[in-house]
Amino acid sequence: MVLTALVLLPAAGLFLRVLQENSKQRDNTRLEQQGVEYLGALSKLVSALAESQSSALQGVAAEPASVTAAVSRVQGVDERLGDDLGTTTRWADLKDKIAKLPKVTGTADEVFEAHVEVADLTLEMYDVVAENSTLAQDDDNDIWFLQEAVTARMPESVTAVSRMSDLAAMAAGARKAQRQLLTIKFGYQALQVQEGVEEVTDSLQEAVDSTNSDTLSGNLVSNLDSFRRGIEAANRGANIGGGAPNASTLVTAQSSLQNALSALSDVVLKEISGLLDDRMDTLNYKRFEAYGLFAVAVLLIVVATFWTRIRARDVRAGLAPQPGEGSRDVSVQSAGSYDTYGDSNYSGGRERTGALR
């Protein structure tokens, strides 16, 4: 029993360490899967807020249906995952500010700045989800670059295009002094758009170069091309360095870009989800494998213990006296004693007989 315990204890300790590490990796993977689901809801919201900003600057007071649907979707996801991802408080604050947007009145600048504040908070939500879900710390290069594209580069690019388009429209109807300030803001957003599309392309290319997925490259190509075409159309409308921007071209480009972003985001998130599902399957297999190996080890130790006991019992049985051996010894000894005693008596008898003579 002592030997069995000495063998089982190290095996059990090793098994527990493997199991703990496996459980930790499974928990992290599950958290990343939750982050992907949350990001899917946010991608619809950022596009809807861009639409809300444009419609509000055009004098439409009602909240667009796209915003209502996107808010409802994020609310549902946050109710299920908000505690795990630490987003509940931030989302409650953002949701409250979104609800107040239709009530914002004043100049175009004031309406614009109110939407800028809400959009910035939405972009911060992306960062929070990426950090708290550990997507931003993933060790696999393909997942890391994909999450960087979908949590930062793409939403930032679409937000910049939306602002660039609306600033161009505002500058067209502004007075000269104000137009100069709006033109500077417009130029800054135009540069953000150019940098954004380059960063998106680079991140996705890095993901393709480092992945083992057979579908990633093919699924990204067409959607990335659509996204790039939307950015190029926005740049043509911006007419950087060539005169006044074309507001109508920018509006069209913005609409196309939002659709392209939605499609590209869906593809990227689907690819991340597939990679995480494969990782979870591998971890589950390793978990079952560890249980199986531990069970086999315990079974072998038990079998070895019983076999050792049986062999020890057989050896003891072989060394023990066989039935009948003890009685024969006694008989021999008794016979010897009787003969000696008889001989002695017989001799003594003769001596006594001689004396009588």
mmCIF file of C-alpha atoms in Angstrom:
data_model
loop_
_atom_site.group_PDB
_atom_site.id
_atom_site.type_symbol
_atom_site.label_atom_id
_atom_site.label_comp_id
_atom_site.label_asym_id
_atom_site.label_seq_id
_atom_site.Cartn_x
_atom_site.Cartn_y
_atom_site.Cartn_z
ATOM 1 C CA MET A 1 0.000 0.000 0.000
ATOM 2 C CA VAL A 2 2.800 2.411 0.790
ATOM 3 C CA LEU A 3 4.465 1.763 -2.564
ATOM 4 C CA THR A 4 1.131 2.255 -4.354
ATOM 5 C CA ALA A 5 0.642 5.591 -2.630
ATOM 6 C CA LEU A 6 4.153 6.700 -3.516
ATOM 7 C CA VAL A 7 3.445 5.996 -7.176
ATOM 8 C CA LEU A 8 -0.077 7.437 -7.227
ATOM 9 C CA LEU A 9 0.714 10.736 -5.531
ATOM 10 C CA PRO A 10 3.179 12.040 -8.168
ATOM 11 C CA ALA A 11 0.887 10.825 -10.955
ATOM 12 C CA ALA A 12 -2.085 12.591 -9.370
ATOM 13 C CA GLY A 13 -0.049 15.776 -8.868
ATOM 14 C CA LEU A 14 1.038 15.797 -12.509
ATOM 15 C CA PHE A 15 -2.523 15.137 -13.635
ATOM 16 C CA LEU A 16 -3.864 18.041 -11.566
ATOM 17 C CA ARG A 17 -1.278 20.442 -12.993
ATOM 18 C CA VAL A 18 -2.146 19.418 -16.544
ATOM 19 C CA LEU A 19 -5.839 19.723 -15.754
ATOM 20 C CA GLN A 20 -5.450 23.176 -14.197
ATOM 21 C CA GLU A 21 -3.516 24.504 -17.199
ATOM 22 C CA ASN A 22 -6.054 23.003 -19.560
ATOM 23 C CA SER A 23 -8.929 24.538 -17.607
ATOM 24 C CA LYS A 24 -7.231 27.941 -17.664
ATOM 25 C CA GLN A 25 -6.773 27.798 -21.435
ATOM 26 C CA ARG A 26 -10.372 26.680 -21.935
ATOM 27 C CA ASP A 27 -11.662 29.534 -19.781
ATOM 28 C CA ASN A 28 -9.590 32.065 -21.753
ATOM 29 C CA THR A 29 -10.802 30.642 -25.046
ATOM 30 C CA ARG A 30 -14.404 30.755 -23.874
ATOM 31 C CA LEU A 31 -13.922 34.383 -22.826
ATOM 32 C CA GLU A 32 -12.485 35.223 -26.250
ATOM 33 C CA GLN A 33 -15.505 33.603 -27.883
ATOM 34 C CA GLN A 34 -17.724 35.857 -25.818
ATOM 35 C CA GLY A 35 -15.664 38.844 -26.941
ATOM 36 C CA VAL A 36 -16.177 37.896 -30.585
ATOM 37 C CA GLU A 37 -19.927 37.775 -30.051
ATOM 38 C CA TYR A 38 -19.915 41.198 -28.400
ATOM 39 C CA LEU A 39 -17.809 42.685 -31.199
ATOM 40 C CA GLY A 40 -20.343 41.436 -33.733
ATOM 41 C CA ALA A 41 -23.005 43.565 -32.068
ATOM 42 C CA LEU A 42 -20.731 46.602 -31.824
ATOM 43 C CA SER A 43 -19.885 46.469 -35.544
ATOM 44 C CA LYS A 44 -23.546 47.084 -36.359
ATOM 45 C CA LEU A 45 -23.726 49.905 -33.843
ATOM 46 C CA VAL A 46 -20.769 51.901 -35.184
ATOM 47 C CA SER A 47 -22.248 51.877 -38.690
ATOM 48 C CA ALA A 48 -25.671 52.864 -37.373
ATOM 49 C CA LEU A 49 -24.197 55.780 -35.418
ATOM 50 C CA ALA A 50 -22.499 57.040 -38.581
ATOM 51 C CA GLU A 51 -25.889 57.043 -40.274
ATOM 52 C CA SER A 52 -27.442 58.789 -37.281
ATOM 53 C CA GLN A 53 -24.822 61.548 -37.417
ATOM 54 C CA SER A 54 -25.483 62.277 -41.088
ATOM 55 C CA SER A 55 -29.254 62.272 -40.725
ATOM 56 C CA ALA A 56 -29.107 64.526 -37.656
ATOM 57 C CA LEU A 57 -26.982 67.088 -39.547
ATOM 58 C CA GLN A 58 -29.588 67.022 -42.290
ATOM 59 C CA GLY A 59 -32.234 68.031 -39.762
ATOM 60 C CA VAL A 60 -33.836 64.636 -39.113
ATOM 61 C CA ALA A 61 -34.727 64.496 -35.429
ATOM 62 C CA ALA A 62 -35.958 60.886 -35.203
ATOM 63 C CA GLU A 63 -33.542 58.125 -34.339
ATOM 64 C CA PRO A 64 -32.797 55.927 -37.373
ATOM 65 C CA ALA A 65 -34.232 52.408 -37.270
ATOM 66 C CA SER A 66 -30.713 51.023 -37.682
ATOM 67 C CA VAL A 67 -29.667 52.639 -34.390
ATOM 68 C CA THR A 68 -32.689 51.239 -32.555
ATOM 69 C CA ALA A 69 -31.958 47.726 -33.843
ATOM 70 C CA ALA A 70 -28.227 47.963 -33.093
ATOM 71 C CA VAL A 71 -28.801 49.232 -29.558
ATOM 72 C CA SER A 72 -31.279 46.438 -28.896
ATOM 73 C CA ARG A 73 -28.767 43.873 -30.146
ATOM 74 C CA VAL A 74 -25.913 45.178 -27.976
ATOM 75 C CA GLN A 75 -28.257 45.357 -24.992
ATOM 76 C CA GLY A 76 -29.146 41.683 -25.396
ATOM 77 C CA VAL A 77 -25.503 40.665 -25.653
ATOM 78 C CA ASP A 78 -24.487 42.816 -22.688
ATOM 79 C CA GLU A 79 -27.188 41.310 -20.493
ATOM 80 C CA ARG A 80 -25.654 37.884 -21.076
ATOM 81 C CA LEU A 81 -21.956 38.696 -21.271
ATOM 82 C CA GLY A 82 -21.535 42.116 -19.676
ATOM 83 C CA ASP A 83 -20.534 40.817 -16.256
ATOM 84 C CA ASP A 84 -17.867 38.509 -17.672
ATOM 85 C CA LEU A 85 -16.468 41.169 -20.006
ATOM 86 C CA GLY A 86 -16.776 44.098 -17.597
ATOM 87 C CA THR A 87 -18.817 46.222 -20.017
ATOM 88 C CA THR A 88 -22.098 46.699 -18.175
ATOM 89 C CA THR A 89 -21.361 50.101 -16.646
ATOM 90 C CA ARG A 90 -19.772 51.506 -19.804
ATOM 91 C CA TRP A 91 -22.588 50.233 -21.967
ATOM 92 C CA ALA A 92 -25.239 51.723 -19.665
ATOM 93 C CA ASP A 93 -23.519 55.124 -19.975
ATOM 94 C CA LEU A 94 -23.155 54.821 -23.746
ATOM 95 C CA LYS A 95 -26.732 53.657 -24.189
ATOM 96 C CA ASP A 96 -27.961 56.667 -22.205
ATOM 97 C CA LYS A 97 -25.997 59.069 -24.418
ATOM 98 C CA ILE A 98 -27.271 57.402 -27.586
ATOM 99 C CA ALA A 99 -30.836 57.810 -26.358
ATOM 100 C CA LYS A 100 -30.227 61.551 -25.884
ATOM 101 C CA LEU A 101 -28.855 62.168 -29.383
ATOM 102 C CA PRO A 102 -32.256 62.846 -31.037
ATOM 103 C CA LYS A 103 -32.886 65.509 -28.401
ATOM 104 C CA VAL A 104 -29.702 67.436 -29.145
ATOM 105 C CA THR A 105 -30.470 70.854 -30.570
ATOM 106 C CA GLY A 106 -28.414 73.877 -31.556
ATOM 107 C CA THR A 107 -25.936 74.530 -34.301
ATOM 108 C CA ALA A 108 -24.537 71.955 -36.690
ATOM 109 C CA ASP A 109 -21.281 72.059 -34.729
ATOM 110 C CA GLU A 110 -23.084 71.198 -31.502
ATOM 111 C CA VAL A 111 -24.983 68.336 -33.126
ATOM 112 C CA PHE A 112 -21.775 67.087 -34.727
ATOM 113 C CA GLU A 113 -19.788 67.196 -31.483
ATOM 114 C CA ALA A 114 -22.521 65.310 -29.619
ATOM 115 C CA HIS A 115 -22.275 62.498 -32.153
ATOM 116 C CA VAL A 116 -18.471 62.597 -32.045
ATOM 117 C CA GLU A 117 -18.584 62.031 -28.278
ATOM 118 C CA VAL A 118 -20.888 59.035 -28.664
ATOM 119 C CA ALA A 119 -18.783 57.567 -31.501
ATOM 120 C CA ASP A 120 -15.604 57.933 -29.440
ATOM 121 C CA LEU A 121 -17.252 56.107 -26.535
ATOM 122 C CA THR A 122 -18.261 53.345 -28.939
ATOM 123 C CA LEU A 123 -14.667 52.994 -30.148
ATOM 124 C CA GLU A 124 -13.575 52.781 -26.513
ATOM 125 C CA MET A 125 -16.051 49.939 -26.042
ATOM 126 C CA TYR A 126 -14.187 48.045 -28.742
ATOM 127 C CA ASP A 127 -10.970 48.457 -26.753
ATOM 128 C CA VAL A 128 -12.623 47.342 -23.515
ATOM 129 C CA VAL A 129 -14.037 44.196 -25.095
ATOM 130 C CA ALA A 130 -10.717 43.360 -26.770
ATOM 131 C CA GLU A 131 -8.811 43.751 -23.490
ATOM 132 C CA ASN A 132 -11.270 42.128 -21.095
ATOM 133 C CA SER A 133 -11.921 39.173 -23.382
ATOM 134 C CA THR A 134 -8.117 38.680 -23.721
ATOM 135 C CA LEU A 135 -8.422 38.827 -27.516
ATOM 136 C CA ALA A 136 -5.845 41.612 -27.438
ATOM 137 C CA GLN A 137 -3.399 39.274 -25.639
ATOM 138 C CA ASP A 138 -3.890 36.203 -27.814
ATOM 139 C CA ASP A 139 -0.646 34.345 -28.531
ATOM 140 C CA ASP A 140 -1.628 33.211 -32.033
ATOM 141 C CA ASN A 141 -0.585 35.756 -34.646
ATOM 142 C CA ASP A 142 -3.524 35.178 -36.950
ATOM 143 C CA ILE A 143 -6.108 35.780 -34.225
ATOM 144 C CA TRP A 144 -4.193 38.779 -32.878
ATOM 145 C CA PHE A 145 -3.968 40.542 -36.235
ATOM 146 C CA LEU A 146 -7.585 39.742 -37.075
ATOM 147 C CA GLN A 147 -8.817 41.170 -33.785
ATOM 148 C CA GLU A 148 -6.671 44.261 -34.271
ATOM 149 C CA ALA A 149 -8.300 44.860 -37.645
ATOM 150 C CA VAL A 150 -11.848 44.329 -36.428
ATOM 151 C CA THR A 151 -11.581 46.087 -33.049
ATOM 152 C CA ALA A 152 -9.544 49.132 -34.066
ATOM 153 C CA ARG A 153 -8.649 49.651 -37.720
ATOM 154 C CA MET A 154 -12.004 49.077 -39.409
ATOM 155 C CA PRO A 155 -14.316 50.932 -36.985
ATOM 156 C CA GLU A 156 -11.859 53.831 -36.814
ATOM 157 C CA SER A 157 -11.734 54.023 -40.616
ATOM 158 C CA VAL A 158 -15.521 54.044 -41.019
ATOM 159 C CA THR A 159 -15.896 56.633 -38.256
ATOM 160 C CA ALA A 160 -13.295 58.816 -39.962
ATOM 161 C CA VAL A 161 -15.074 58.514 -43.339
ATOM 162 C CA SER A 162 -18.359 59.437 -41.701
ATOM 163 C CA ARG A 163 -16.835 62.518 -40.114
ATOM 164 C CA MET A 164 -15.006 63.449 -43.295
ATOM 165 C CA SER A 165 -18.229 63.290 -45.292
ATOM 166 C CA ASP A 166 -20.246 65.297 -42.792
ATOM 167 C CA LEU A 167 -17.507 67.898 -42.342
ATOM 168 C CA ALA A 168 -17.425 68.395 -46.109
ATOM 169 C CA ALA A 169 -21.177 69.019 -46.135
ATOM 170 C CA MET A 170 -20.905 71.377 -43.164
ATOM 171 C CA ALA A 171 -18.043 73.314 -44.777
ATOM 172 C CA ALA A 172 -20.026 73.756 -47.991
ATOM 173 C CA GLY A 173 -22.740 75.705 -46.169
ATOM 174 C CA ALA A 174 -20.584 77.492 -43.584
ATOM 175 C CA ARG A 175 -19.353 81.046 -43.571
ATOM 176 C CA LYS A 176 -15.794 81.744 -44.603
ATOM 177 C CA ALA A 177 -14.250 81.998 -41.135
ATOM 178 C CA GLN A 178 -15.924 78.814 -39.975
ATOM 179 C CA ARG A 179 -15.219 77.070 -43.267
ATOM 180 C CA GLN A 180 -11.484 77.311 -42.696
ATOM 181 C CA LEU A 181 -11.730 75.524 -39.344
ATOM 182 C CA LEU A 182 -14.004 72.836 -40.791
ATOM 183 C CA THR A 183 -11.612 72.357 -43.700
ATOM 184 C CA ILE A 184 -8.758 71.702 -41.280
ATOM 185 C CA LYS A 185 -10.861 69.138 -39.422
ATOM 186 C CA PHE A 186 -11.847 67.632 -42.747
ATOM 187 C CA GLY A 187 -8.208 67.293 -43.804
ATOM 188 C CA TYR A 188 -7.326 65.563 -40.543
ATOM 189 C CA GLN A 189 -10.105 63.008 -40.988
ATOM 190 C CA ALA A 190 -9.048 62.443 -44.602
ATOM 191 C CA LEU A 191 -5.552 61.547 -43.410
ATOM 192 C CA GLN A 192 -7.042 59.225 -40.800
ATOM 193 C CA VAL A 193 -8.945 57.446 -43.549
ATOM 194 C CA GLN A 194 -5.826 56.941 -45.649
ATOM 195 C CA GLU A 195 -3.850 55.609 -42.716
ATOM 196 C CA GLY A 196 -6.760 53.443 -41.638
ATOM 197 C CA VAL A 197 -7.127 51.543 -44.895
ATOM 198 C CA GLU A 198 -3.385 50.873 -45.009
ATOM 199 C CA GLU A 199 -3.427 49.548 -41.450
ATOM 200 C CA VAL A 200 -6.463 47.358 -42.154
ATOM 201 C CA THR A 201 -4.754 45.881 -45.197
ATOM 202 C CA ASP A 202 -1.496 45.295 -43.324
ATOM 203 C CA SER A 203 -3.224 43.625 -40.368
ATOM 204 C CA LEU A 204 -5.243 41.295 -42.562
ATOM 205 C CA GLN A 205 -2.189 40.429 -44.655
ATOM 206 C CA GLU A 206 -0.234 39.570 -41.504
ATOM 207 C CA ALA A 207 -3.102 37.355 -40.379
ATOM 208 C CA VAL A 208 -3.160 35.527 -43.719
ATOM 209 C CA ASP A 209 0.613 35.054 -43.703
ATOM 210 C CA SER A 210 0.632 33.490 -40.230
ATOM 211 C CA THR A 211 -2.541 31.380 -40.245
ATOM 212 C CA ASN A 212 -3.125 27.667 -40.739
ATOM 213 C CA SER A 213 -6.706 28.290 -41.850
ATOM 214 C CA ASP A 214 -7.564 27.104 -45.351
ATOM 215 C CA THR A 215 -10.439 29.576 -45.725
ATOM 216 C CA LEU A 216 -9.067 32.833 -44.335
ATOM 217 C CA SER A 217 -7.342 34.142 -47.442
ATOM 218 C CA GLY A 218 -10.173 33.363 -49.865
ATOM 219 C CA ASN A 219 -12.894 34.795 -47.619
ATOM 220 C CA LEU A 220 -11.027 38.046 -47.021
ATOM 221 C CA VAL A 221 -10.023 38.906 -50.583
ATOM 222 C CA SER A 222 -13.348 39.984 -52.069
ATOM 223 C CA ASN A 223 -14.582 41.713 -48.927
ATOM 224 C CA LEU A 224 -11.306 43.554 -48.441
ATOM 225 C CA ASP A 225 -11.456 44.720 -52.052
ATOM 226 C CA SER A 226 -14.948 46.114 -51.458
ATOM 227 C CA PHE A 227 -13.730 47.908 -48.356
ATOM 228 C CA ARG A 228 -10.773 49.387 -50.207
ATOM 229 C CA ARG A 229 -12.986 50.520 -53.088
ATOM 230 C CA GLY A 230 -15.233 52.298 -50.587
ATOM 231 C CA ILE A 231 -12.212 54.071 -49.105
ATOM 232 C CA GLU A 232 -10.947 55.024 -52.554
ATOM 233 C CA ALA A 233 -14.354 56.467 -53.450
ATOM 234 C CA ALA A 234 -14.296 58.473 -50.234
ATOM 235 C CA ASN A 235 -10.832 59.781 -51.080
ATOM 236 C CA ARG A 236 -12.016 60.843 -54.537
ATOM 237 C CA GLY A 237 -14.910 62.661 -52.954
ATOM 238 C CA ALA A 238 -12.566 64.300 -50.497
ATOM 239 C CA ASN A 239 -10.542 65.652 -53.443
ATOM 240 C CA ILE A 240 -7.532 66.187 -51.215
ATOM 241 C CA GLY A 241 -5.214 68.762 -52.738
ATOM 242 C CA GLY A 242 -7.497 69.270 -55.750
ATOM 243 C CA GLY A 243 -10.089 71.733 -54.593
ATOM 244 C CA ALA A 244 -13.364 71.575 -52.698
ATOM 245 C CA PRO A 245 -14.634 68.137 -51.665
ATOM 246 C CA ASN A 246 -17.602 66.614 -53.448
ATOM 247 C CA ALA A 247 -20.196 66.119 -50.717
ATOM 248 C CA SER A 248 -22.515 63.926 -52.798
ATOM 249 C CA THR A 249 -19.671 61.589 -53.750
ATOM 250 C CA LEU A 250 -18.690 61.334 -50.085
ATOM 251 C CA VAL A 251 -22.238 60.465 -49.048
ATOM 252 C CA THR A 252 -22.383 57.676 -51.613
ATOM 253 C CA ALA A 253 -18.949 56.430 -50.605
ATOM 254 C CA GLN A 254 -19.958 56.455 -46.954
ATOM 255 C CA SER A 255 -22.983 54.277 -47.630
ATOM 256 C CA SER A 256 -20.913 51.810 -49.678
ATOM 257 C CA LEU A 257 -18.203 51.771 -47.047
ATOM 258 C CA GLN A 258 -20.641 50.963 -44.264
ATOM 259 C CA ASN A 259 -21.936 47.973 -46.213
ATOM 260 C CA ALA A 260 -18.383 46.859 -46.972
ATOM 261 C CA LEU A 261 -17.419 47.215 -43.315
ATOM 262 C CA SER A 262 -20.376 45.151 -42.197
ATOM 263 C CA ALA A 263 -19.496 42.359 -44.624
ATOM 264 C CA LEU A 264 -15.772 42.456 -43.847
ATOM 265 C CA SER A 265 -16.379 42.534 -40.095
ATOM 266 C CA ASP A 266 -18.666 39.533 -40.363
ATOM 267 C CA VAL A 267 -16.022 37.593 -42.299
ATOM 268 C CA VAL A 268 -13.220 38.492 -39.897
ATOM 269 C CA LEU A 269 -15.287 37.671 -36.809
ATOM 270 C CA LYS A 270 -16.380 34.390 -38.378
ATOM 271 C CA GLU A 271 -12.756 33.483 -39.043
ATOM 272 C CA ILE A 272 -11.749 34.334 -35.468
ATOM 273 C CA SER A 273 -14.673 32.296 -34.177
ATOM 274 C CA GLY A 274 -13.639 29.317 -36.318
ATOM 275 C CA LEU A 275 -10.049 29.489 -35.097
ATOM 276 C CA LEU A 276 -11.235 29.655 -31.483
ATOM 277 C CA ASP A 277 -13.607 26.724 -32.035
ATOM 278 C CA ASP A 278 -10.695 24.659 -33.363
ATOM 279 C CA ARG A 279 -8.630 25.613 -30.329
ATOM 280 C CA MET A 280 -11.448 24.635 -27.975
ATOM 281 C CA ASP A 281 -11.845 21.270 -29.713
ATOM 282 C CA THR A 282 -8.117 20.636 -29.281
ATOM 283 C CA LEU A 283 -8.236 21.589 -25.603
ATOM 284 C CA ASN A 284 -11.268 19.360 -25.008
ATOM 285 C CA TYR A 285 -9.458 16.462 -26.679
ATOM 286 C CA LYS A 286 -6.392 17.039 -24.501
ATOM 287 C CA ARG A 287 -8.619 17.160 -21.433
ATOM 288 C CA PHE A 288 -10.246 13.815 -22.240
ATOM 289 C CA GLU A 289 -6.826 12.430 -23.136
ATOM 290 C CA ALA A 290 -5.460 13.464 -19.725
ATOM 291 C CA TYR A 291 -8.401 11.809 -17.937
ATOM 292 C CA GLY A 292 -7.902 8.668 -20.021
ATOM 293 C CA LEU A 293 -4.173 8.456 -19.353
ATOM 294 C CA PHE A 294 -4.690 9.014 -15.626
ATOM 295 C CA ALA A 295 -7.356 6.294 -15.526
ATOM 296 C CA VAL A 296 -5.040 3.899 -17.367
ATOM 297 C CA ALA A 297 -2.205 4.724 -14.948
ATOM 298 C CA VAL A 298 -4.430 4.052 -11.932
ATOM 299 C CA LEU A 299 -5.680 0.814 -13.478
ATOM 300 C CA LEU A 300 -2.130 -0.381 -14.187
ATOM 301 C CA ILE A 301 -1.040 0.429 -10.649
ATOM 302 C CA VAL A 302 -4.029 -1.461 -9.205
ATOM 303 C CA VAL A 303 -3.355 -4.466 -11.439
ATOM 304 C CA ALA A 304 0.338 -4.403 -10.531
ATOM 305 C CA THR A 305 -0.547 -4.228 -6.837
ATOM 306 C CA PHE A 306 -2.871 -7.248 -6.999
ATOM 307 C CA TRP A 307 -0.386 -9.183 -9.123
ATOM 308 C CA THR A 308 2.394 -8.452 -6.615
ATOM 309 C CA ARG A 309 0.212 -9.620 -3.732
ATOM 310 C CA ILE A 310 -0.703 -12.828 -5.534
ATOM 311 C CA ARG A 311 2.935 -13.543 -6.343
ATOM 312 C CA ALA A 312 3.961 -12.869 -2.738
ATOM 313 C CA ARG A 313 1.260 -15.218 -1.480
ATOM 314 C CA ASP A 314 2.406 -17.929 -3.872
ATOM 315 C CA VAL A 315 6.015 -17.544 -2.720
ATOM 316 C CA ARG A 316 5.022 -17.791 0.949
ATOM 317 C CA ALA A 317 2.949 -20.811 0.181
ATOM 318 C CA GLY A 318 5.937 -22.455 -1.532
ATOM 319 C CA LEU A 319 8.189 -21.838 1.465
ATOM 320 C CA ALA A 320 5.701 -23.124 4.058
ATOM 321 C CA PRO A 321 5.920 -26.852 5.301
ATOM 322 C CA GLN A 322 3.773 -29.257 3.289
ATOM 323 C CA PRO A 323 0.993 -31.205 5.060
ATOM 324 C CA GLY A 324 2.313 -34.483 6.632
ATOM 325 C CA GLU A 325 5.949 -33.482 6.850
ATOM 326 C CA GLY A 326 5.743 -32.564 10.557
ATOM 327 C CA SER A 327 4.067 -35.828 11.637
ATOM 328 C CA ARG A 328 6.668 -37.960 9.868
ATOM 329 C CA ASP A 329 9.445 -36.189 11.742
ATOM 330 C CA VAL A 330 7.743 -36.843 15.012
ATOM 331 C CA SER A 331 7.217 -40.491 14.153
ATOM 332 C CA VAL A 332 10.845 -40.964 13.283
ATOM 333 C CA GLN A 333 11.966 -39.355 16.467
ATOM 334 C CA SER A 334 9.556 -41.434 18.495
ATOM 335 C CA ALA A 335 10.711 -44.601 16.828
ATOM 336 C CA GLY A 336 14.311 -43.767 17.590
ATOM 337 C CA SER A 337 13.537 -43.136 21.212
ATOM 338 C CA TYR A 338 11.665 -46.404 21.522
ATOM 339 C CA ASP A 339 14.477 -48.426 19.985
ATOM 340 C CA THR A 340 17.073 -46.826 22.213
ATOM 341 C CA TYR A 341 14.911 -47.303 25.247
ATOM 342 C CA GLY A 342 14.234 -50.895 24.208
ATOM 343 C CA ASP A 343 17.874 -51.624 23.606
ATOM 344 C CA SER A 344 18.780 -50.159 26.963
ATOM 345 C CA ASN A 345 16.110 -52.172 28.718
ATOM 346 C CA TYR A 346 17.100 -55.248 26.848
ATOM 347 C CA SER A 347 20.749 -54.889 27.856
ATOM 348 C CA GLY A 348 19.816 -54.063 31.394
ATOM 349 C CA GLY A 349 17.665 -57.150 31.510
ATOM 350 C CA ARG A 350 20.541 -59.328 30.523
ATOM 351 C CA GLU A 351 22.763 -57.815 33.223
ATOM 352 C CA ARG A 352 20.149 -58.437 35.892
ATOM 353 C CA THR A 353 19.764 -61.976 34.688
ATOM 354 C CA GLY A 354 23.507 -62.595 34.978
ATOM 355 C CA ALA A 355 23.526 -61.264 38.508
ATOM 356 C CA LEU A 356 20.872 -63.696 39.490
ATOM 357 C CA ARG A 357 22.951 -66.483 38.172
#
